Amino acid sequence: MHICLFDIDGTLIHTRGAGMIAMRNGLRNAFQVARPTDSVAVHGRTDRGITRDMFQAHGIDDTTENWQRLRDAYYQLLPESLTTRPGVLLPGVTELLETLTRRSDVAVGLLTGNAQQGARIKLAHFGIEHYFRFGGFGDQHFERDDVAREALTAARQHVAREIDLDRVWVIGDTPTDVSCGRAIGARTIAVLTGNHSRAELEAAHPDLLLDDLTDHTPLLALWN
């Protein structure tokens, strides 16, 4: 059984910043922050880690209650933000997911820094939410490696059998996707559809580096 764990932003879709706009507006609405910071690093990080830094920037206590408060405000704003700031489903994504989900020897899941409901809202907006039955998410974890461990546990529960780590694949667009895959003993595929250069991704040493997901031949060859 092959396990394919996909990142979302920059790998499957581009939201054109709609997610962070909703997050900053959520901070404004929930905590009356007049000018929410836009200086927090976001690429390859978890929502929980990002919001910790946002709280710190504005002197807000980083508590579970405050995180839940911001998350609820974010979820309310995200659908409209996705609509008013149209993004794109990246090339080849739907065709690849269709191919993989038709195979009985492949299980498709998520390994994303997005909080779970936020991930589902984004994927549903682009019509691909139904392809993913399990995953690891950024609700509770500050570090991407911990999300990877959650995703691997979810994969084991989903397939209800022992997993060969040499058949676990993490697909993403950042060096962090590669490093978190390595942290769980998985193999890694990097795609040049995000904000990182070829040199940056090559330096992370993924098992495979692709321009995008349009040509499925190199991928399917790995799983045959």
JSON list of C-alpha atoms in Angstrom, two decimals:
[
{"chain": "A", "resi": 1, "resn": "MET", "atom": "CA", "xyz": [0.00, 0.00, 0.00]},
{"chain": "A", "resi": 2, "resn": "HIS", "atom": "CA", "xyz": [1.33, 3.42, -1.01]},
{"chain": "A", "resi": 3, "resn": "ILE", "atom": "CA", "xyz": [0.47, 6.45, 1.13]},
{"chain": "A", "resi": 4, "resn": "CYS", "atom": "CA", "xyz": [0.46, 9.87, -0.56]},
{"chain": "A", "resi": 5, "resn": "LEU", "atom": "CA", "xyz": [0.37, 12.84, 1.82]},
{"chain": "A", "resi": 6, "resn": "PHE", "atom": "CA", "xyz": [-0.24, 16.18, 0.11]},
{"chain": "A", "resi": 7, "resn": "ASP", "atom": "CA", "xyz": [0.45, 19.70, 1.28]},
{"chain": "A", "resi": 8, "resn": "ILE", "atom": "CA", "xyz": [-2.27, 22.16, 0.23]},
{"chain": "A", "resi": 9, "resn": "ASP", "atom": "CA", "xyz": [-1.16, 25.77, -0.35]},
{"chain": "A", "resi": 10, "resn": "GLY", "atom": "CA", "xyz": [1.33, 26.06, -3.18]},
{"chain": "A", "resi": 11, "resn": "THR", "atom": "CA", "xyz": [1.04, 22.36, -3.97]},
{"chain": "A", "resi": 12, "resn": "LEU", "atom": "CA", "xyz": [-2.62, 21.77, -4.81]},
{"chain": "A", "resi": 13, "resn": "ILE", "atom": "CA", "xyz": [-3.96, 25.33, -4.89]},
{"chain": "A", "resi": 14, "resn": "HIS", "atom": "CA", "xyz": [-3.02, 29.00, -4.77]},
{"chain": "A", "resi": 15, "resn": "THR", "atom": "CA", "xyz": [-5.44, 31.16, -2.77]},
{"chain": "A", "resi": 16, "resn": "ARG", "atom": "CA", "xyz": [-3.72, 34.44, -3.69]},
{"chain": "A", "resi": 17, "resn": "GLY", "atom": "CA", "xyz": [-3.39, 35.27, -0.01]},
{"chain": "A", "resi": 18, "resn": "ALA", "atom": "CA", "xyz": [-7.07, 34.73, 0.83]},
{"chain": "A", "resi": 19, "resn": "GLY", "atom": "CA", "xyz": [-6.23, 32.58, 3.83]},
{"chain": "A", "resi": 20, "resn": "MET", "atom": "CA", "xyz": [-3.95, 35.09, 5.51]},
{"chain": "A", "resi": 21, "resn": "ILE", "atom": "CA", "xyz": [-6.33, 37.94, 4.73]},
{"chain": "A", "resi": 22, "resn": "ALA", "atom": "CA", "xyz": [-9.06, 36.02, 6.55]},
{"chain": "A", "resi": 23, "resn": "MET", "atom": "CA", "xyz": [-6.69, 35.25, 9.43]},
{"chain": "A", "resi": 24, "resn": "ARG", "atom": "CA", "xyz": [-5.68, 38.90, 9.86]},
{"chain": "A", "resi": 25, "resn": "ASN", "atom": "CA", "xyz": [-9.28, 40.07, 9.61]},
{"chain": "A", "resi": 26, "resn": "GLY", "atom": "CA", "xyz": [-10.20, 37.42, 12.16]},
{"chain": "A", "resi": 27, "resn": "LEU", "atom": "CA", "xyz": [-7.60, 38.87, 14.51]},
{"chain": "A", "resi": 28, "resn": "ARG", "atom": "CA", "xyz": [-9.07, 42.33, 13.95]},
{"chain": "A", "resi": 29, "resn": "ASN", "atom": "CA", "xyz": [-12.63, 41.17, 14.62]},
{"chain": "A", "resi": 30, "resn": "ALA", "atom": "CA", "xyz": [-11.93, 38.90, 17.57]},
{"chain": "A", "resi": 31, "resn": "PHE", "atom": "CA", "xyz": [-9.39, 41.06, 19.41]},
{"chain": "A", "resi": 32, "resn": "GLN", "atom": "CA", "xyz": [-10.07, 44.58, 18.09]},
{"chain": "A", "resi": 33, "resn": "VAL", "atom": "CA", "xyz": [-6.59, 44.83, 16.56]},
{"chain": "A", "resi": 34, "resn": "ALA", "atom": "CA", "xyz": [-6.64, 47.92, 14.36]},
{"chain": "A", "resi": 35, "resn": "ARG", "atom": "CA", "xyz": [-3.76, 46.94, 12.07]},
{"chain": "A", "resi": 36, "resn": "PRO", "atom": "CA", "xyz": [-2.99, 43.21, 12.19]},
{"chain": "A", "resi": 37, "resn": "THR", "atom": "CA", "xyz": [0.63, 42.43, 11.40]},
{"chain": "A", "resi": 38, "resn": "ASP", "atom": "CA", "xyz": [1.55, 41.20, 7.94]},
{"chain": "A", "resi": 39, "resn": "SER", "atom": "CA", "xyz": [5.19, 40.51, 8.83]},
{"chain": "A", "resi": 40, "resn": "VAL", "atom": "CA", "xyz": [4.81, 36.98, 10.23]},
{"chain": "A", "resi": 41, "resn": "ALA", "atom": "CA", "xyz": [6.45, 34.25, 8.12]},
{"chain": "A", "resi": 42, "resn": "VAL", "atom": "CA", "xyz": [3.85, 31.81, 6.80]},
{"chain": "A", "resi": 43, "resn": "HIS", "atom": "CA", "xyz": [5.28, 29.51, 4.10]},
{"chain": "A", "resi": 44, "resn": "GLY", "atom": "CA", "xyz": [5.68, 25.91, 5.26]},
{"chain": "A", "resi": 45, "resn": "ARG", "atom": "CA", "xyz": [4.38, 26.71, 8.74]},
{"chain": "A", "resi": 46, "resn": "THR", "atom": "CA", "xyz": [1.35, 25.64, 10.76]},
{"chain": "A", "resi": 47, "resn": "ASP", "atom": "CA", "xyz": [-1.66, 27.83, 11.48]},
{"chain": "A", "resi": 48, "resn": "ARG", "atom": "CA", "xyz": [-1.00, 27.34, 15.18]},
{"chain": "A", "resi": 49, "resn": "GLY", "atom": "CA", "xyz": [2.61, 28.48, 14.83]},
{"chain": "A", "resi": 50, "resn": "ILE", "atom": "CA", "xyz": [1.61, 31.46, 12.71]},
{"chain": "A", "resi": 51, "resn": "THR", "atom": "CA", "xyz": [-1.04, 32.60, 15.17]},
{"chain": "A", "resi": 52, "resn": "ARG", "atom": "CA", "xyz": [1.38, 32.27, 18.09]},
{"chain": "A", "resi": 53, "resn": "ASP", "atom": "CA", "xyz": [3.62, 34.80, 16.36]},
{"chain": "A", "resi": 54, "resn": "MET", "atom": "CA", "xyz": [0.65, 37.04, 15.56]},
{"chain": "A", "resi": 55, "resn": "PHE", "atom": "CA", "xyz": [-0.42, 37.00, 19.20]},
{"chain": "A", "resi": 56, "resn": "GLN", "atom": "CA", "xyz": [3.12, 37.84, 20.29]},
{"chain": "A", "resi": 57, "resn": "ALA", "atom": "CA", "xyz": [3.32, 40.75, 17.83]},
{"chain": "A", "resi": 58, "resn": "HIS", "atom": "CA", "xyz": [0.17, 42.28, 19.33]},
{"chain": "A", "resi": 59, "resn": "GLY", "atom": "CA", "xyz": [0.71, 41.47, 23.00]},
{"chain": "A", "resi": 60, "resn": "ILE", "atom": "CA", "xyz": [-2.11, 38.91, 23.12]},
{"chain": "A", "resi": 61, "resn": "ASP", "atom": "CA", "xyz": [-1.76, 35.92, 25.45]},
{"chain": "A", "resi": 62, "resn": "ASP", "atom": "CA", "xyz": [-1.11, 32.74, 23.49]},
{"chain": "A", "resi": 63, "resn": "THR", "atom": "CA", "xyz": [-3.71, 30.57, 25.18]},
{"chain": "A", "resi": 64, "resn": "THR", "atom": "CA", "xyz": [-5.86, 27.74, 23.88]},
{"chain": "A", "resi": 65, "resn": "GLU", "atom": "CA", "xyz": [-8.94, 29.89, 24.44]},
{"chain": "A", "resi": 66, "resn": "ASN", "atom": "CA", "xyz": [-7.54, 32.77, 22.38]},
{"chain": "A", "resi": 67, "resn": "TRP", "atom": "CA", "xyz": [-6.48, 30.39, 19.62]},
{"chain": "A", "resi": 68, "resn": "GLN", "atom": "CA", "xyz": [-10.01, 28.95, 19.49]},
{"chain": "A", "resi": 69, "resn": "ARG", "atom": "CA", "xyz": [-11.46, 32.44, 19.41]},
{"chain": "A", "resi": 70, "resn": "LEU", "atom": "CA", "xyz": [-9.27, 33.47, 16.48]},
{"chain": "A", "resi": 71, "resn": "ARG", "atom": "CA", "xyz": [-9.83, 30.18, 14.69]},
{"chain": "A", "resi": 72, "resn": "ASP", "atom": "CA", "xyz": [-13.62, 30.57, 14.90]},
{"chain": "A", "resi": 73, "resn": "ALA", "atom": "CA", "xyz": [-13.41, 34.10, 13.49]},
{"chain": "A", "resi": 74, "resn": "TYR", "atom": "CA", "xyz": [-11.10, 32.87, 10.72]},
{"chain": "A", "resi": 75, "resn": "TYR", "atom": "CA", "xyz": [-13.47, 30.06, 9.74]},
{"chain": "A", "resi": 76, "resn": "GLN", "atom": "CA", "xyz": [-16.35, 32.54, 9.44]},
{"chain": "A", "resi": 77, "resn": "LEU", "atom": "CA", "xyz": [-14.37, 34.85, 7.16]},
{"chain": "A", "resi": 78, "resn": "LEU", "atom": "CA", "xyz": [-12.50, 32.32, 5.01]},
{"chain": "A", "resi": 79, "resn": "PRO", "atom": "CA", "xyz": [-15.28, 31.35, 2.55]},
{"chain": "A", "resi": 80, "resn": "GLU", "atom": "CA", "xyz": [-15.94, 34.97, 1.57]},
{"chain": "A", "resi": 81, "resn": "SER", "atom": "CA", "xyz": [-12.23, 35.70, 1.35]},
{"chain": "A", "resi": 82, "resn": "LEU", "atom": "CA", "xyz": [-11.76, 32.79, -1.06]},
{"chain": "A", "resi": 83, "resn": "THR", "atom": "CA", "xyz": [-14.62, 34.09, -3.19]},
{"chain": "A", "resi": 84, "resn": "THR", "atom": "CA", "xyz": [-13.57, 37.74, -3.31]},
{"chain": "A", "resi": 85, "resn": "ARG", "atom": "CA", "xyz": [-9.90, 36.99, -3.95]},
{"chain": "A", "resi": 86, "resn": "PRO", "atom": "CA", "xyz": [-10.08, 34.19, -6.54]},
{"chain": "A", "resi": 87, "resn": "GLY", "atom": "CA", "xyz": [-7.30, 31.66, -6.47]},
{"chain": "A", "resi": 88, "resn": "VAL", "atom": "CA", "xyz": [-6.46, 28.75, -8.74]},
{"chain": "A", "resi": 89, "resn": "LEU", "atom": "CA", "xyz": [-6.42, 24.98, -8.69]},
{"chain": "A", "resi": 90, "resn": "LEU", "atom": "CA", "xyz": [-2.91, 24.12, -9.85]},
{"chain": "A", "resi": 91, "resn": "PRO", "atom": "CA", "xyz": [-2.27, 22.29, -13.14]},
{"chain": "A", "resi": 92, "resn": "GLY", "atom": "CA", "xyz": [-2.63, 18.52, -13.15]},
{"chain": "A", "resi": 93, "resn": "VAL", "atom": "CA", "xyz": [-3.98, 18.28, -9.61]},
{"chain": "A", "resi": 94, "resn": "THR", "atom": "CA", "xyz": [-7.49, 16.99, -10.33]},
{"chain": "A", "resi": 95, "resn": "GLU", "atom": "CA", "xyz": [-6.26, 14.48, -12.90]},
{"chain": "A", "resi": 96, "resn": "LEU", "atom": "CA", "xyz": [-3.60, 13.15, -10.53]},
{"chain": "A", "resi": 97, "resn": "LEU", "atom": "CA", "xyz": [-6.03, 12.82, -7.63]},
{"chain": "A", "resi": 98, "resn": "GLU", "atom": "CA", "xyz": [-8.53, 11.04, -9.88]},
{"chain": "A", "resi": 99, "resn": "THR", "atom": "CA", "xyz": [-5.85, 8.59, -10.98]},
{"chain": "A", "resi": 100, "resn": "LEU", "atom": "CA", "xyz": [-4.60, 7.91, -7.47]},
{"chain": "A", "resi": 101, "resn": "THR", "atom": "CA", "xyz": [-8.00, 7.47, -5.83]},
{"chain": "A", "resi": 102, "resn": "ARG", "atom": "CA", "xyz": [-9.02, 4.93, -8.45]},
{"chain": "A", "resi": 103, "resn": "ARG", "atom": "CA", "xyz": [-6.14, 2.70, -7.41]},
{"chain": "A", "resi": 104, "resn": "SER", "atom": "CA", "xyz": [-6.70, 0.13, -4.69]},
{"chain": "A", "resi": 105, "resn": "ASP", "atom": "CA", "xyz": [-3.03, 0.21, -3.70]},
{"chain": "A", "resi": 106, "resn": "VAL", "atom": "CA", "xyz": [-2.88, 3.96, -2.95]},
{"chain": "A", "resi": 107, "resn": "ALA", "atom": "CA", "xyz": [-4.34, 5.92, -0.02]},
{"chain": "A", "resi": 108, "resn": "VAL", "atom": "CA", "xyz": [-4.48, 9.70, -0.42]},
{"chain": "A", "resi": 109, "resn": "GLY", "atom": "CA", "xyz": [-4.28, 12.02, 2.58]},
{"chain": "A", "resi": 110, "resn": "LEU", "atom": "CA", "xyz": [-3.18, 15.46, 3.72]},
{"chain": "A", "resi": 111, "resn": "LEU", "atom": "CA", "xyz": [-0.12, 16.75, 5.51]},
{"chain": "A", "resi": 112, "resn": "THR", "atom": "CA", "xyz": [-0.78, 20.45, 5.91]},
{"chain": "A", "resi": 113, "resn": "GLY", "atom": "CA", "xyz": [-0.13, 23.32, 8.24]},
{"chain": "A", "resi": 114, "resn": "ASN", "atom": "CA", "xyz": [-3.74, 24.40, 7.81]},
{"chain": "A", "resi": 115, "resn": "ALA", "atom": "CA", "xyz": [-6.12, 23.89, 10.70]},
{"chain": "A", "resi": 116, "resn": "GLN", "atom": "CA", "xyz": [-8.44, 21.03, 9.77]},
{"chain": "A", "resi": 117, "resn": "GLN", "atom": "CA", "xyz": [-11.64, 22.96, 9.14]},
{"chain": "A", "resi": 118, "resn": "GLY", "atom": "CA", "xyz": [-9.74, 25.65, 7.26]},
{"chain": "A", "resi": 119, "resn": "ALA", "atom": "CA", "xyz": [-8.18, 22.96, 5.07]},
{"chain": "A", "resi": 120, "resn": "ARG", "atom": "CA", "xyz": [-11.61, 21.51, 4.32]},
{"chain": "A", "resi": 121, "resn": "ILE", "atom": "CA", "xyz": [-13.05, 24.93, 3.48]},
{"chain": "A", "resi": 122, "resn": "LYS", "atom": "CA", "xyz": [-10.22, 25.64, 1.04]},
{"chain": "A", "resi": 123, "resn": "LEU", "atom": "CA", "xyz": [-10.38, 22.23, -0.64]},
{"chain": "A", "resi": 124, "resn": "ALA", "atom": "CA", "xyz": [-14.18, 22.34, -0.91]},
{"chain": "A", "resi": 125, "resn": "HIS", "atom": "CA", "xyz": [-13.96, 25.77, -2.52]},
{"chain": "A", "resi": 126, "resn": "PHE", "atom": "CA", "xyz": [-11.84, 24.26, -5.29]},
{"chain": "A", "resi": 127, "resn": "GLY", "atom": "CA", "xyz": [-13.92, 21.08, -5.56]},
{"chain": "A", "resi": 128, "resn": "ILE", "atom": "CA", "xyz": [-11.29, 18.58, -4.36]},
{"chain": "A", "resi": 129, "resn": "GLU", "atom": "CA", "xyz": [-12.17, 18.04, -0.69]},
{"chain": "A", "resi": 130, "resn": "HIS", "atom": "CA", "xyz": [-13.71, 14.62, -1.36]},
{"chain": "A", "resi": 131, "resn": "TYR", "atom": "CA", "xyz": [-10.41, 13.07, -2.44]},
{"chain": "A", "resi": 132, "resn": "PHE", "atom": "CA", "xyz": [-8.94, 13.21, 1.08]},
{"chain": "A", "resi": 133, "resn": "ARG", "atom": "CA", "xyz": [-10.13, 10.91, 3.87]},
{"chain": "A", "resi": 134, "resn": "PHE", "atom": "CA", "xyz": [-7.43, 11.43, 6.51]},
{"chain": "A", "resi": 135, "resn": "GLY", "atom": "CA", "xyz": [-4.47, 13.62, 7.35]},
{"chain": "A", "resi": 136, "resn": "GLY", "atom": "CA", "xyz": [-2.38, 15.65, 9.72]},
{"chain": "A", "resi": 137, "resn": "PHE", "atom": "CA", "xyz": [-3.28, 19.29, 10.38]},
{"chain": "A", "resi": 138, "resn": "GLY", "atom": "CA", "xyz": [-1.98, 22.45, 12.03]},
{"chain": "A", "resi": 139, "resn": "ASP", "atom": "CA", "xyz": [-4.62, 22.89, 14.75]},
{"chain": "A", "resi": 140, "resn": "GLN", "atom": "CA", "xyz": [-2.51, 21.73, 17.68]},
{"chain": "A", "resi": 141, "resn": "HIS", "atom": "CA", "xyz": [1.06, 21.67, 16.40]},
{"chain": "A", "resi": 142, "resn": "PHE", "atom": "CA", "xyz": [3.58, 24.49, 16.24]},
{"chain": "A", "resi": 143, "resn": "GLU", "atom": "CA", "xyz": [6.06, 22.46, 14.18]},
{"chain": "A", "resi": 144, "resn": "ARG", "atom": "CA", "xyz": [5.54, 20.74, 10.84]},
{"chain": "A", "resi": 145, "resn": "ASP", "atom": "CA", "xyz": [7.35, 17.57, 11.97]},
{"chain": "A", "resi": 146, "resn": "ASP", "atom": "CA", "xyz": [4.60, 16.99, 14.54]},
{"chain": "A", "resi": 147, "resn": "VAL", "atom": "CA", "xyz": [1.96, 17.39, 11.83]},
{"chain": "A", "resi": 148, "resn": "ALA", "atom": "CA", "xyz": [3.79, 14.74, 9.82]},
{"chain": "A", "resi": 149, "resn": "ARG", "atom": "CA", "xyz": [3.65, 12.35, 12.77]},
{"chain": "A", "resi": 150, "resn": "GLU", "atom": "CA", "xyz": [-0.08, 12.99, 13.12]},
{"chain": "A", "resi": 151, "resn": "ALA", "atom": "CA", "xyz": [-0.57, 12.32, 9.40]},
{"chain": "A", "resi": 152, "resn": "LEU", "atom": "CA", "xyz": [1.33, 9.04, 9.60]},
{"chain": "A", "resi": 153, "resn": "THR", "atom": "CA", "xyz": [-0.76, 7.92, 12.58]},
{"chain": "A", "resi": 154, "resn": "ALA", "atom": "CA", "xyz": [-3.94, 8.84, 10.71]},
{"chain": "A", "resi": 155, "resn": "ALA", "atom": "CA", "xyz": [-2.74, 6.90, 7.66]},
{"chain": "A", "resi": 156, "resn": "ARG", "atom": "CA", "xyz": [-2.14, 3.78, 9.75]},
{"chain": "A", "resi": 157, "resn": "GLN", "atom": "CA", "xyz": [-5.62, 4.06, 11.23]},
{"chain": "A", "resi": 158, "resn": "HIS", "atom": "CA", "xyz": [-7.17, 4.62, 7.80]},
{"chain": "A", "resi": 159, "resn": "VAL", "atom": "CA", "xyz": [-5.60, 1.62, 6.07]},
{"chain": "A", "resi": 160, "resn": "ALA", "atom": "CA", "xyz": [-5.78, -0.55, 9.22]},
{"chain": "A", "resi": 161, "resn": "ARG", "atom": "CA", "xyz": [-2.52, -2.28, 8.46]},
{"chain": "A", "resi": 162, "resn": "GLU", "atom": "CA", "xyz": [1.20, -1.86, 8.94]},
{"chain": "A", "resi": 163, "resn": "ILE", "atom": "CA", "xyz": [2.76, 0.70, 6.62]},
{"chain": "A", "resi": 164, "resn": "ASP", "atom": "CA", "xyz": [6.07, 0.38, 4.79]},
{"chain": "A", "resi": 165, "resn": "LEU", "atom": "CA", "xyz": [7.68, 3.80, 5.27]},
{"chain": "A", "resi": 166, "resn": "ASP", "atom": "CA", "xyz": [9.47, 3.39, 1.96]},
{"chain": "A", "resi": 167, "resn": "ARG", "atom": "CA", "xyz": [6.01, 3.63, 0.39]},
{"chain": "A", "resi": 168, "resn": "VAL", "atom": "CA", "xyz": [4.96, 6.78, 2.21]},
{"chain": "A", "resi": 169, "resn": "TRP", "atom": "CA", "xyz": [5.30, 9.89, 0.05]},
{"chain": "A", "resi": 170, "resn": "VAL", "atom": "CA", "xyz": [5.10, 13.51, 1.19]},
{"chain": "A", "resi": 171, "resn": "ILE", "atom": "CA", "xyz": [4.34, 15.92, -1.66]},
{"chain": "A", "resi": 172, "resn": "GLY", "atom": "CA", "xyz": [4.84, 19.65, -1.12]},
{"chain": "A", "resi": 173, "resn": "ASP", "atom": "CA", "xyz": [6.31, 22.92, -2.35]},
{"chain": "A", "resi": 174, "resn": "THR", "atom": "CA", "xyz": [8.61, 23.96, 0.50]},
{"chain": "A", "resi": 175, "resn": "PRO", "atom": "CA", "xyz": [11.84, 22.71, 2.07]},
{"chain": "A", "resi": 176, "resn": "THR", "atom": "CA", "xyz": [9.79, 22.19, 5.24]},
{"chain": "A", "resi": 177, "resn": "ASP", "atom": "CA", "xyz": [7.61, 19.66, 3.43]},
{"chain": "A", "resi": 178, "resn": "VAL", "atom": "CA", "xyz": [10.75, 17.74, 2.55]},
{"chain": "A", "resi": 179, "resn": "SER", "atom": "CA", "xyz": [12.24, 17.92, 6.03]},
{"chain": "A", "resi": 180, "resn": "CYS", "atom": "CA", "xyz": [9.04, 16.86, 7.79]},
{"chain": "A", "resi": 181, "resn": "GLY", "atom": "CA", "xyz": [8.76, 13.91, 5.42]},
{"chain": "A", "resi": 182, "resn": "ARG", "atom": "CA", "xyz": [12.29, 12.90, 6.34]},
{"chain": "A", "resi": 183, "resn": "ALA", "atom": "CA", "xyz": [11.40, 13.24, 10.03]},
{"chain": "A", "resi": 184, "resn": "ILE", "atom": "CA", "xyz": [8.90, 10.38, 9.74]},
{"chain": "A", "resi": 185, "resn": "GLY", "atom": "CA", "xyz": [11.07, 8.26, 7.45]},
{"chain": "A", "resi": 186, "resn": "ALA", "atom": "CA", "xyz": [8.99, 8.96, 4.35]},
{"chain": "A", "resi": 187, "resn": "ARG", "atom": "CA", "xyz": [10.11, 9.68, 0.82]},
{"chain": "A", "resi": 188, "resn": "THR", "atom": "CA", "xyz": [9.57, 13.15, -0.56]},
{"chain": "A", "resi": 189, "resn": "ILE", "atom": "CA", "xyz": [8.45, 14.89, -3.74]},
{"chain": "A", "resi": 190, "resn": "ALA", "atom": "CA", "xyz": [8.92, 18.64, -4.12]},
{"chain": "A", "resi": 191, "resn": "VAL", "atom": "CA", "xyz": [7.09, 20.76, -6.70]},
{"chain": "A", "resi": 192, "resn": "LEU", "atom": "CA", "xyz": [8.11, 24.18, -8.01]},
{"chain": "A", "resi": 193, "resn": "THR", "atom": "CA", "xyz": [4.60, 25.62, -7.78]},
{"chain": "A", "resi": 194, "resn": "GLY", "atom": "CA", "xyz": [5.10, 27.61, -4.59]},
{"chain": "A", "resi": 195, "resn": "ASN", "atom": "CA", "xyz": [7.38, 30.46, -3.53]},
{"chain": "A", "resi": 196, "resn": "HIS", "atom": "CA", "xyz": [10.67, 28.59, -3.37]},
{"chain": "A", "resi": 197, "resn": "SER", "atom": "CA", "xyz": [13.27, 28.47, -6.11]},
{"chain": "A", "resi": 198, "resn": "ARG", "atom": "CA", "xyz": [14.67, 25.35, -7.73]},
{"chain": "A", "resi": 199, "resn": "ALA", "atom": "CA", "xyz": [17.95, 25.92, -5.89]},
{"chain": "A", "resi": 200, "resn": "GLU", "atom": "CA", "xyz": [16.19, 26.13, -2.53]},
{"chain": "A", "resi": 201, "resn": "LEU", "atom": "CA", "xyz": [14.27, 22.92, -3.12]},
{"chain": "A", "resi": 202, "resn": "GLU", "atom": "CA", "xyz": [17.29, 21.09, -4.54]},
{"chain": "A", "resi": 203, "resn": "ALA", "atom": "CA", "xyz": [19.19, 22.01, -1.37]},
{"chain": "A", "resi": 204, "resn": "ALA", "atom": "CA", "xyz": [16.52, 20.17, 0.65]},
{"chain": "A", "resi": 205, "resn": "HIS", "atom": "CA", "xyz": [17.32, 16.96, -1.30]},
{"chain": "A", "resi": 206, "resn": "PRO", "atom": "CA", "xyz": [13.86, 15.60, -2.11]},
{"chain": "A", "resi": 207, "resn": "ASP", "atom": "CA", "xyz": [13.66, 12.18, -3.73]},
{"chain": "A", "resi": 208, "resn": "LEU", "atom": "CA", "xyz": [12.00, 13.79, -6.74]},
{"chain": "A", "resi": 209, "resn": "LEU", "atom": "CA", "xyz": [11.72, 17.42, -7.87]},
{"chain": "A", "resi": 210, "resn": "LEU", "atom": "CA", "xyz": [9.03, 18.40, -10.38]},
{"chain": "A", "resi": 211, "resn": "ASP", "atom": "CA", "xyz": [8.10, 21.64, -12.10]},
{"chain": "A", "resi": 212, "resn": "ASP", "atom": "CA", "xyz": [4.42, 20.92, -11.36]},
{"chain": "A", "resi": 213, "resn": "LEU", "atom": "CA", "xyz": [1.97, 18.01, -11.22]},
{"chain": "A", "resi": 214, "resn": "THR", "atom": "CA", "xyz": [0.98, 18.11, -14.89]},
{"chain": "A", "resi": 215, "resn": "ASP", "atom": "CA", "xyz": [3.10, 15.17, -16.05]},
{"chain": "A", "resi": 216, "resn": "HIS", "atom": "CA", "xyz": [2.09, 12.19, -13.94]},
{"chain": "A", "resi": 217, "resn": "THR", "atom": "CA", "xyz": [4.51, 9.75, -15.54]},
{"chain": "A", "resi": 218, "resn": "PRO", "atom": "CA", "xyz": [7.42, 10.26, -13.08]},
{"chain": "A", "resi": 219, "resn": "LEU", "atom": "CA", "xyz": [5.03, 9.99, -10.15]},
{"chain": "A", "resi": 220, "resn": "LEU", "atom": "CA", "xyz": [3.16, 6.92, -11.29]},
{"chain": "A", "resi": 221, "resn": "ALA", "atom": "CA", "xyz": [6.46, 5.21, -12.09]},
{"chain": "A", "resi": 222, "resn": "LEU", "atom": "CA", "xyz": [7.31, 5.45, -8.40]},
{"chain": "A", "resi": 223, "resn": "TRP", "atom": "CA", "xyz": [4.10, 3.68, -7.43]},
{"chain": "A", "resi": 224, "resn": "ASN", "atom": "CA", "xyz": [4.12, 0.88, -10.01]}
]
